[in-house]
């Protein structure tokens, strides 16, 4: 289940792919080409999110903090970009995943 943004919908953001670093991220993850996650400068590490591009929606989590670049709110790992069917800089929609009971 997901938690709607204010007004019952989704947040929108600009996202771009991030390179797969060989060192652990600020959240303690080692990213490779299969990792599905996002980098965000403010959201807490490991917070679960639904990210949507077009009709494709993926459950993921914040795994790092590297700035995605000017004007971009999210960095997408290669695995997440592939799962969403995106390349380059794109507009995505996102919302928080509901916490387990």
Coordinates of N, CA and C in Angstrom, one line a residue:
X1 N 0.8 -1.2 0.0 CA 0.0 0.0 0.0 C 0.9 1.2 0.0
X2 N 0.4 2.3 -0.5 CA 1.1 3.5 -0.6 C 0.4 4.7 0.2
X3 N 1.2 5.7 0.6 CA 0.6 6.8 1.2 C 0.5 7.9 0.2
X4 N -0.7 8.4 -0.1 CA -0.8 9.5 -1.1 C -0.2 10.8 -0.6
X5 N 0.3 11.5 -1.6 CA 0.8 12.9 -1.4 C -0.4 13.8 -1.0
X6 N -0.2 14.9 -0.5 CA -1.3 15.8 -0.1 C -2.2 16.0 -1.4
X7 N -3.5 16.0 -1.2 CA -4.4 16.1 -2.3 C -4.7 14.7 -2.9
X8 N -4.2 13.6 -2.3 CA -4.5 12.3 -2.7 C -3.7 11.7 -3.9
X9 N -2.7 12.5 -4.4 CA -2.0 12.0 -5.6 C -0.6 11.7 -5.3
X10 N 0.2 11.9 -6.3 CA 1.6 11.6 -6.3 C 2.4 12.9 -6.3
X11 N 3.6 12.9 -5.8 CA 4.6 14.0 -6.0 C 5.2 13.8 -7.3
X12 N 5.7 14.9 -7.9 CA 6.5 14.8 -9.2 C 7.9 15.3 -8.9
X13 N 8.8 14.7 -9.6 CA 10.2 15.1 -9.5 C 11.0 14.8 -10.8
X14 N 12.1 15.5 -10.9 CA 13.0 15.2 -12.0 C 14.1 14.2 -11.5
X15 N 14.3 13.2 -12.3 CA 15.2 12.1 -11.9 C 16.2 11.8 -13.0
X16 N 17.4 11.4 -12.6 CA 18.4 11.1 -13.6 C 19.2 9.9 -13.1
X17 N 19.8 9.1 -14.0 CA 20.6 7.9 -13.6 C 21.8 8.4 -12.8
X18 N 22.2 7.6 -11.8 CA 23.5 7.8 -11.1 C 24.4 6.7 -11.5
X19 N 25.7 6.9 -11.4 CA 26.7 5.9 -11.7 C 26.7 4.9 -10.6
X20 N 27.1 3.7 -10.9 CA 27.2 2.7 -9.8 C 28.6 2.8 -9.1
X21 N 28.6 3.4 -7.9 CA 29.9 3.6 -7.3 C 30.4 2.2 -6.7
X22 N 31.7 2.1 -6.7 CA 32.3 0.9 -6.1 C 32.4 0.9 -4.6
X23 N 32.2 2.1 -4.0 CA 32.3 2.2 -2.6 C 30.9 2.3 -2.0
X24 N 30.8 1.9 -0.7 CA 29.4 2.0 -0.1 C 28.9 3.4 -0.1
X25 N 27.5 3.5 -0.2 CA 26.9 4.8 -0.2 C 26.8 5.3 1.2
X26 N 26.3 6.5 1.4 CA 26.1 7.1 2.7 C 25.1 6.3 3.5
X27 N 24.3 5.5 2.9 CA 23.4 4.7 3.6 C 23.9 3.3 3.9
X28 N 25.1 3.0 3.4 CA 25.8 1.7 3.7 C 25.5 0.7 2.6
X29 N 25.0 1.0 1.5 CA 24.8 0.1 0.4 C 25.9 0.1 -0.6
X30 N 26.3 -1.0 -1.1 CA 27.2 -1.1 -2.3 C 26.4 -1.3 -3.5
X31 N 26.4 -0.3 -4.4 CA 25.6 -0.3 -5.6 C 26.3 -1.0 -6.8
X32 N 25.5 -1.9 -7.4 CA 26.0 -2.5 -8.7 C 25.0 -2.3 -9.8
X33 N 25.1 -2.9 -10.9 CA 24.2 -2.6 -12.0 C 22.8 -3.2 -11.8
X34 N 22.6 -4.1 -10.8 CA 21.3 -4.7 -10.5 C 20.6 -4.0 -9.4
X35 N 21.3 -3.2 -8.6 CA 20.7 -2.5 -7.5 C 19.5 -1.7 -7.9
X36 N 18.4 -1.8 -7.1 CA 17.2 -1.0 -7.4 C 17.0 0.0 -6.2
X37 N 17.3 1.2 -6.4 CA 17.2 2.2 -5.4 C 17.3 3.6 -5.9
X38 N 17.1 4.6 -5.0 CA 17.2 6.0 -5.3 C 18.2 6.7 -4.4
X39 N 18.8 7.8 -4.9 CA 19.6 8.7 -4.1 C 18.7 10.0 -3.9
X40 N 18.7 10.5 -2.7 CA 18.0 11.7 -2.4 C 18.7 12.5 -1.4
X41 N 18.9 13.8 -1.5 CA 19.7 14.5 -0.5 C 19.0 14.7 0.8
X42 N 17.7 14.5 1.0 CA 17.0 14.8 2.2 C 16.3 13.6 2.8
X43 N 15.6 12.8 2.0 CA 14.8 11.7 2.5 C 15.7 10.7 3.3
X44 N 15.2 10.2 4.4 CA 16.0 9.3 5.2 C 16.4 8.0 4.5
X45 N 17.6 7.5 4.8 CA 18.0 6.2 4.3 C 17.0 5.2 4.6
X46 N 16.8 4.3 3.6 CA 16.0 3.1 3.7 C 14.5 3.4 3.7
X47 N 14.0 4.6 3.6 CA 12.6 4.9 3.5 C 12.1 4.3 2.2
X48 N 11.0 3.6 2.3 CA 10.4 3.0 1.1 C 9.5 3.9 0.3
X49 N 9.7 3.9 -1.0 CA 8.9 4.7 -1.9 C 8.4 3.9 -3.1
X50 N 7.3 4.3 -3.7 CA 6.9 3.9 -5.0 C 7.3 4.9 -5.9
X51 N 8.0 4.5 -7.0 CA 8.4 5.4 -8.1 C 7.7 5.0 -9.3
X52 N 7.1 5.9 -10.1 CA 6.4 5.6 -11.3 C 6.9 6.4 -12.5
X53 N 7.0 5.8 -13.6 CA 7.3 6.5 -14.9 C 6.3 5.9 -15.9
X54 N 5.5 6.7 -16.5 CA 4.5 6.2 -17.4 C 3.5 5.3 -16.6
X55 N 3.3 4.1 -17.0 CA 2.4 3.2 -16.3 C 3.2 2.2 -15.4
X56 N 4.5 2.3 -15.4 CA 5.3 1.4 -14.6 C 5.6 1.9 -13.2
X57 N 5.3 1.1 -12.2 CA 5.5 1.5 -10.8 C 6.4 0.5 -10.1
X58 N 7.4 1.0 -9.4 CA 8.3 0.1 -8.7 C 8.5 0.5 -7.3
X59 N 8.4 -0.5 -6.4 CA 8.7 -0.2 -5.0 C 10.2 -0.2 -4.8
X60 N 10.7 0.8 -4.1 CA 12.2 0.9 -4.0 C 12.5 1.6 -2.6
X61 N 13.7 2.0 -2.4 CA 14.0 2.7 -1.2 C 15.2 3.6 -1.4
X62 N 15.4 4.6 -0.5 CA 16.5 5.5 -0.5 C 17.8 4.7 -0.1
X63 N 18.8 4.7 -0.9 CA 20.0 4.0 -0.6 C 21.2 4.8 -0.6
X64 N 21.1 6.1 -0.9 CA 22.2 7.0 -1.0 C 21.9 8.5 -1.0
X65 N 22.9 9.3 -0.9 CA 22.7 10.7 -0.8 C 23.4 11.5 -1.9
X66 N 24.1 10.9 -2.8 CA 24.8 11.7 -3.8 C 23.9 12.6 -4.5
X67 N 24.3 13.9 -4.7 CA 23.4 14.8 -5.4 C 23.2 14.4 -6.8
X68 N 22.0 14.3 -7.3 CA 21.8 13.8 -8.7 C 22.1 14.8 -9.7
X69 N 22.3 16.0 -9.4 CA 22.7 17.1 -10.4 C 21.7 18.2 -10.3
X70 N 22.1 19.3 -10.9 CA 21.3 20.6 -10.9 C 19.9 20.3 -11.4
X71 N 18.9 20.7 -10.6 CA 17.5 20.6 -11.0 C 16.9 19.2 -10.9
X72 N 17.6 18.3 -10.4 CA 17.1 16.9 -10.2 C 17.0 16.6 -8.8
X73 N 15.8 16.0 -8.4 CA 15.5 15.6 -7.1 C 15.9 14.2 -6.7
X74 N 15.9 13.3 -7.7 CA 16.3 11.9 -7.4 C 17.4 11.4 -8.3
X75 N 18.2 10.6 -7.8 CA 19.2 9.8 -8.6 C 18.6 8.4 -8.7
X76 N 18.6 7.8 -9.9 CA 18.1 6.4 -10.1 C 19.2 5.5 -10.3
X77 N 19.3 4.4 -9.6 CA 20.3 3.4 -9.9 C 20.0 2.8 -11.3
X78 N 21.0 2.2 -11.9 CA 20.8 1.6 -13.2 C 19.7 0.5 -13.2
X79 N 19.7 -0.2 -12.1 CA 18.6 -1.3 -12.0 C 17.2 -0.7 -11.9
X80 N 17.1 0.4 -11.2 CA 15.7 1.1 -11.1 C 15.4 1.7 -12.4
X81 N 16.3 2.4 -13.0 CA 16.1 3.0 -14.4 C 15.6 2.0 -15.4
X82 N 16.3 0.8 -15.4 CA 15.9 -0.3 -16.3 C 14.5 -0.8 -16.0
X83 N 14.2 -1.0 -14.7 CA 12.9 -1.5 -14.3 C 11.8 -0.5 -14.7
X84 N 12.1 0.8 -14.6 CA 11.1 1.8 -15.0 C 11.1 2.1 -16.5
X85 N 12.1 1.5 -17.3 CA 12.1 1.7 -18.7 C 12.6 3.1 -19.1
X86 N 13.4 3.7 -18.3 CA 13.9 5.1 -18.5 C 15.4 5.1 -18.9
X87 N 15.7 6.2 -19.6 CA 17.1 6.5 -19.9 C 17.2 8.0 -19.8
X88 N 18.3 8.5 -19.3 CA 18.6 9.9 -19.2 C 17.7 10.5 -18.1
X89 N 17.5 11.8 -18.2 CA 16.8 12.6 -17.3 C 15.3 12.5 -17.6
X90 N 14.5 12.2 -16.6 CA 13.0 12.0 -16.8 C 12.3 12.6 -15.7
X91 N 11.0 12.9 -15.9 CA 10.1 13.3 -14.9 C 9.4 12.0 -14.3
X92 N 9.5 11.8 -13.0 CA 8.9 10.6 -12.4 C 7.8 11.1 -11.4
X93 N 7.0 10.2 -11.0 CA 6.0 10.5 -9.9 C 6.4 9.5 -8.8
X94 N 6.2 10.0 -7.5 CA 6.5 9.1 -6.4 C 5.6 9.4 -5.2
X95 N 5.5 8.4 -4.3 CA 4.8 8.6 -3.1 C 5.5 7.6 -2.1
X96 N 5.2 7.9 -0.8 CA 5.8 7.1 0.3 C 5.0 5.7 0.3
X97 N 5.7 4.7 0.6 CA 5.1 3.4 0.8 C 4.6 3.3 2.2
X98 N 3.5 2.7 2.5 CA 2.9 2.6 3.8 C 3.8 1.8 4.7
X99 N 4.0 2.2 5.9 CA 4.8 1.4 6.9 C 4.0 0.1 7.2
X100 N 4.8 -1.0 7.4 CA 4.1 -2.3 7.7 C 3.4 -2.1 9.1
X101 N 2.3 -2.9 9.3 CA 1.6 -2.8 10.6 C 2.3 -3.6 11.6

